[in-house]
Coordinates of C-alpha atoms in Angstrom, one line a residue:
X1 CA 0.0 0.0 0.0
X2 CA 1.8 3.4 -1.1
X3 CA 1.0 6.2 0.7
X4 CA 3.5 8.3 -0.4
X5 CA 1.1 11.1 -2.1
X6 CA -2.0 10.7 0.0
X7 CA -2.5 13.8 2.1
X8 CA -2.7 11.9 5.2
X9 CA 0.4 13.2 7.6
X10 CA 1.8 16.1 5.1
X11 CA 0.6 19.7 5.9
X12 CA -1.7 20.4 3.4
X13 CA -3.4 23.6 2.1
X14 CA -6.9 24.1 2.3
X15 CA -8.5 23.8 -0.9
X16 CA -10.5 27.6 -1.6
X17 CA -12.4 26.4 -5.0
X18 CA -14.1 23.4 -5.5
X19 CA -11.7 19.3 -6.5
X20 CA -12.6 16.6 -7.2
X21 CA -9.2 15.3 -7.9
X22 CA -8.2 16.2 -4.4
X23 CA -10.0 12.6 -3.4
X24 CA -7.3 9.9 -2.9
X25 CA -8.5 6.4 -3.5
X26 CA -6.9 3.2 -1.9
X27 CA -7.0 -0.5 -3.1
X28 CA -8.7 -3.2 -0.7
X29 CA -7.1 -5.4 -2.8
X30 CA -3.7 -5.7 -0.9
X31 CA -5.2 -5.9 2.3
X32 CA -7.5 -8.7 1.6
X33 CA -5.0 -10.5 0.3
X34 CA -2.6 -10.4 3.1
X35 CA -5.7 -11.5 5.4
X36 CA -6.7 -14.3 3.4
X37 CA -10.0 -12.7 2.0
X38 CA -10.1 -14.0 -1.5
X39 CA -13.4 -13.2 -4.4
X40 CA -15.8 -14.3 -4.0
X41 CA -16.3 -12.1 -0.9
X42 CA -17.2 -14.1 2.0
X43 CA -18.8 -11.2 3.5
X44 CA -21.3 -8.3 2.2
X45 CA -21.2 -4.9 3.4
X46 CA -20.4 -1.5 3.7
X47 CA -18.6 1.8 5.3
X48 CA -21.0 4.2 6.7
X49 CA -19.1 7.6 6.5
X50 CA -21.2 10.5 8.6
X51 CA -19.9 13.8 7.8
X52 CA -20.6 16.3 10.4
X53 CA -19.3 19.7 8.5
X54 CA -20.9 20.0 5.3
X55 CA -21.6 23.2 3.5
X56 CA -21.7 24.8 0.4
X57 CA -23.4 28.8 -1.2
X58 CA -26.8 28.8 -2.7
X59 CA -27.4 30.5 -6.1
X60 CA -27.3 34.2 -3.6
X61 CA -24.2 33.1 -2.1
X62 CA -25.9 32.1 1.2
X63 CA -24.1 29.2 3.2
X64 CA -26.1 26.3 3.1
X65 CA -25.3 23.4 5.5
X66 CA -26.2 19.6 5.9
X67 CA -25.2 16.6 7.4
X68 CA -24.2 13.6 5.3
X69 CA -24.6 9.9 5.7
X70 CA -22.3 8.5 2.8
X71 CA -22.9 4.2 2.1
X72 CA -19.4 2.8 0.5
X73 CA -20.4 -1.0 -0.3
X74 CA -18.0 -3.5 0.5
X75 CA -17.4 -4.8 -2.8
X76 CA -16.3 -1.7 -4.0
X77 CA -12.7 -1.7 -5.2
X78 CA -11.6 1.4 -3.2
X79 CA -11.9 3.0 0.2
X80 CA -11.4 6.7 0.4
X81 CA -8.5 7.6 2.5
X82 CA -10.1 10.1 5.6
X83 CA -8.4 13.6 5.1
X84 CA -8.3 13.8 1.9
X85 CA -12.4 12.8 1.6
X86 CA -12.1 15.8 4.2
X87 CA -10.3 17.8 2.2
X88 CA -12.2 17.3 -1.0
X89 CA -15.7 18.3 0.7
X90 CA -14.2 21.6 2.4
X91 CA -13.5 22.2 -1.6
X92 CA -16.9 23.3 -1.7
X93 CA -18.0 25.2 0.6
X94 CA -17.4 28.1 -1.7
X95 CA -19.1 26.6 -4.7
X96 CA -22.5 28.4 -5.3
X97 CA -24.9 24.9 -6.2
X98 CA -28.7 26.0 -6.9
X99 CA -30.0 23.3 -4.1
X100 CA -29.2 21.0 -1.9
X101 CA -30.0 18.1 -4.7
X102 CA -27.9 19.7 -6.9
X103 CA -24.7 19.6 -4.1
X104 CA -25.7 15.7 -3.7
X105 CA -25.8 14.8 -7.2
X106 CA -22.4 16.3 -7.7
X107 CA -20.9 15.1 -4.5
X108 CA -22.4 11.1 -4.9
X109 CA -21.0 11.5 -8.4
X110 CA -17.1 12.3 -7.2
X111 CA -17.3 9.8 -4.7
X112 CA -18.7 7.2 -6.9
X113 CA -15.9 7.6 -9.2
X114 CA -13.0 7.0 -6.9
X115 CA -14.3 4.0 -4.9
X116 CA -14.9 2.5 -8.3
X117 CA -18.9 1.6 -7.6
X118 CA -21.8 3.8 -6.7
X119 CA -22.1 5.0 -3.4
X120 CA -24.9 6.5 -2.3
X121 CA -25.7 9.8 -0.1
X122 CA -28.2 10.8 2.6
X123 CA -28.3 14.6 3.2
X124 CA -29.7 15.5 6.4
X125 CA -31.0 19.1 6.8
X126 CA -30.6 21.6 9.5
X127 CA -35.0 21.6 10.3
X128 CA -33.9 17.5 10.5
X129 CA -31.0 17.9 13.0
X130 CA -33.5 17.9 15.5
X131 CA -34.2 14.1 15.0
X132 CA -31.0 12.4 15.0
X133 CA -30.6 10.0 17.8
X134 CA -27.4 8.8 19.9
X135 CA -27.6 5.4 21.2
X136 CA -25.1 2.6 22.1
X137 CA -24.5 -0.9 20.0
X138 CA -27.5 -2.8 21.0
X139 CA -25.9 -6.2 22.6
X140 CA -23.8 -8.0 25.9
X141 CA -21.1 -6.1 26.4
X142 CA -17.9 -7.5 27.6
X143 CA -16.0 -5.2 29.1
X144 CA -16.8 -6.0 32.7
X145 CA -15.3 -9.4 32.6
X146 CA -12.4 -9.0 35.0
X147 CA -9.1 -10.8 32.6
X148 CA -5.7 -10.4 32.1
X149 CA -4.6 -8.8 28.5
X150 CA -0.8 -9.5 27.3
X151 CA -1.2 -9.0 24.0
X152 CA -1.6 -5.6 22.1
X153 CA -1.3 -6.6 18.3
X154 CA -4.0 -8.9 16.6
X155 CA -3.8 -12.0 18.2
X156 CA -6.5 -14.6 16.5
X157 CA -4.9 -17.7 17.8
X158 CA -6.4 -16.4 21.6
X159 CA -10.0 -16.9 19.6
X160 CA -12.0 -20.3 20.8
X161 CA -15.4 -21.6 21.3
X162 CA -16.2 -22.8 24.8
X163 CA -15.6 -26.5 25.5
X164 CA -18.6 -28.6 24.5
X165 CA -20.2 -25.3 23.1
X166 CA -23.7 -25.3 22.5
X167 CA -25.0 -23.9 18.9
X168 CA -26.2 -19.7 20.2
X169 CA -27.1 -17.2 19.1
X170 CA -26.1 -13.8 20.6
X171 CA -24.8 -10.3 20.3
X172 CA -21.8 -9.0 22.0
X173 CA -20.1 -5.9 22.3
X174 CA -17.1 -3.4 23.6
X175 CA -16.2 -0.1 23.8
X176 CA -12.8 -1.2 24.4
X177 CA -11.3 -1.3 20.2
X178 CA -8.6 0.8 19.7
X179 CA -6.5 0.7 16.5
X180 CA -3.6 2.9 15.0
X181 CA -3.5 5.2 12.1
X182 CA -1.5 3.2 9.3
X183 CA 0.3 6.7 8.5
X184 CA 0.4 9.2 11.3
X185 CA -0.1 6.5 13.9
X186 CA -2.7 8.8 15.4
X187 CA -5.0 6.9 18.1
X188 CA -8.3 5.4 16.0
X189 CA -11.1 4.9 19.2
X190 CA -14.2 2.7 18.7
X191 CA -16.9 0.3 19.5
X192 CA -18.1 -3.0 18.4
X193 CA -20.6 -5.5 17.7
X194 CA -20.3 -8.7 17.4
X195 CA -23.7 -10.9 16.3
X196 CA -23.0 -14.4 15.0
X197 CA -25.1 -18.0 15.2
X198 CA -22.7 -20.7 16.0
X199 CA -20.7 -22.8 18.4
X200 CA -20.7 -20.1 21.9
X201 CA -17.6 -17.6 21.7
X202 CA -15.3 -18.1 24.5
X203 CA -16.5 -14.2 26.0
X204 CA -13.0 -13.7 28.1
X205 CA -11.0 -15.0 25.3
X206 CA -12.8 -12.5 22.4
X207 CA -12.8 -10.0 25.0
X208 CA -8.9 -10.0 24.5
X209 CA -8.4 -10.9 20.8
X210 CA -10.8 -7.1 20.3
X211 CA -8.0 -5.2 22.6
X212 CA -5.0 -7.2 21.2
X213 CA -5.9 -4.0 17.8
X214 CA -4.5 -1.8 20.6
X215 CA -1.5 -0.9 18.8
X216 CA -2.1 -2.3 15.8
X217 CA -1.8 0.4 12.3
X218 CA -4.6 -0.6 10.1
X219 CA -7.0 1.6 8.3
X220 CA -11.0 1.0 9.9
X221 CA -12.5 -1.0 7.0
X222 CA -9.5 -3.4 7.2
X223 CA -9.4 -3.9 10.8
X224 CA -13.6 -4.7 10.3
X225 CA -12.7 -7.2 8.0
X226 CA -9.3 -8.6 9.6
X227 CA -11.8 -9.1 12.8
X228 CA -14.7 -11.0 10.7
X229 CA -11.8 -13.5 8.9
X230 CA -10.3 -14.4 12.2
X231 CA -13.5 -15.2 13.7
X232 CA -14.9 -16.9 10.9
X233 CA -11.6 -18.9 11.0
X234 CA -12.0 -20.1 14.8
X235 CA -15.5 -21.1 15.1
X236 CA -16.9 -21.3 11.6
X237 CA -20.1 -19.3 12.8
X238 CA -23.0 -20.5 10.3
X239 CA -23.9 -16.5 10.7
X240 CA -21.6 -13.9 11.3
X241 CA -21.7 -9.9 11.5
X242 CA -19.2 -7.2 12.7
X243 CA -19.9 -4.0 12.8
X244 CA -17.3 -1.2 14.3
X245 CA -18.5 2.4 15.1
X246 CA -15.1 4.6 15.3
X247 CA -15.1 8.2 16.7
X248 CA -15.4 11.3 14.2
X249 CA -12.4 13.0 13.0
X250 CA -11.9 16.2 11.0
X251 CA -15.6 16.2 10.9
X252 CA -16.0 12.3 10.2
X253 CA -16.4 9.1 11.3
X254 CA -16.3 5.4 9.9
X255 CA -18.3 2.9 10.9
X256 CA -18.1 -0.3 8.6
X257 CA -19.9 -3.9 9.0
X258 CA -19.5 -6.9 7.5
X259 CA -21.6 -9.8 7.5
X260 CA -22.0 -13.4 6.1
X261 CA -24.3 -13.1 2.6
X262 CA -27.6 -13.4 3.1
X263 CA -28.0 -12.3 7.1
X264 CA -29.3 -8.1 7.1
X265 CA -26.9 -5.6 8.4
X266 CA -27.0 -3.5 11.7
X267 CA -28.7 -0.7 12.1
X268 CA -26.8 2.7 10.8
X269 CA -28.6 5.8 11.0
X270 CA -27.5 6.3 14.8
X271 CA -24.4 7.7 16.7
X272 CA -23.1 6.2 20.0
X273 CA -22.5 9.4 22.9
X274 CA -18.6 9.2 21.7
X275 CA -19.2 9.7 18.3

């Protein structure tokens, strides 16, 4: 992965007229294939990007603000890297648009064109702002069990089913992921959920496999799908789903899932209190 000439840890200019070029794309590709993920996908999916500081000038020159819920499927050969998506939508807030479908279209298009698939965007007006909701990952959580943690890079081989497990089915999550940025090793907080149907998780034991990310440098989609592949590997869950929900930054935050074909994705149009 080459990094060389994405904006991500170089002082960079704020753009003053609108770019499209200014958003830097990055191949899945090399990541999948170092974690064994090979096509077909074992998983669909997608990254929820909500983008807190949107704005742009009506026809009069008026600032016109929104907040926007960009879906990046899965199977989309690019992921966006972060500042530069930041970057490219400050680009605009000068640009005089005649309404707000006029800023999507253009927007959804751009976007579209550098993940290589079409990604779709929700704008959410200021009279809607109102209505947005914060509420945590539904689930168990495990963060009360009381365990020892030694390691502090991904660790799979801690993953195991309980002895003798029964077939469950259950949701499970933590506020405890932490992961690195690949570039500026910057700290990358979040939550996650865990939903499967399958042999039961060892709790302690996953509990410590999601806080062995805690120095690891990994970009958020690729630590999503790094976590479903190692589970998938221990147990063989017949149904599987992870779903990470990471803490804005620069006016954005990531939250991608991934989840065996065929079983329906978590809810996304909600923010936990950190986010």
């Amino acid at each position: 992965m080459n990094l060389d000439h994405a904006p991500l840890g170089h002082d960079t200019p704020y753009p003053s007229q609108y770019d499209a070029s200014l958003l830097f794309p990055i191949e899945r590709s090399a990541n999948r294939a170092a974690i064994g993920v090979a096509a077909p996908l074992p998983f669909h999916g997608a990254d929820i990007w909500n983008a807190y500081e949107l704005s742009w000038l009506n026809a009069k020159g008026k600032p016109q603000v929104a907040i926007g819920r960009f879906t990046v499927p899965a199977d989309t050969p690019r992921i966006i890297e972060s500042k530069s998506f930041k970057l490219y939508l400050n680009s605009l807030n000068q640009t005089r648009l005649p309404d707000a479908q006029a800023y999507m279209e253009r927007v959804q298009r751009d976007v579209s064109n550098a993940a290589g698939g079409p990604v779709r965007l929700a704008l959410i007006a200021p009279h809607e702002f109102r209505d947005e909701s914060i509420t945590e990952l539904p689930g168990e959580t495990l963060d009360d069990l009381d365990i020892a943690i030694e390691a502090y890079t991904p660790a799979p081989d801690l993953l195991r089913c309980e002895s003798g497990a029964p077939v469950v089915e259950e949701t499970l999550t933590s506020d405890l992921l932490k992961s690195n940025c690949p570039v500026t090793s910057q700290p990358d907080w979040g939550s996650v959920q865990i939903r499967y149907q399958g042999p039961k998780l060892d709790r302690a034991a996953l509990l410590a496999y999601i806080v062995s990310f805690r120095q690891h440098a990994e970009f958020h989609e690729h630590c999503v799908e790094r976590i479903f592949t190692d589970l998938m590997a221990a147990c063989r869950p017949s149904r599987l789903s992870v779903y990470a929900r990471y803490t804005r930054r620069g006016g954005l935050d990531i939250n991608p899932w991934r989840a065996t074909p065929g079983w329906a994705g978590p809810a996304t149009g909600v923010r936990s209190a950190r986010q």
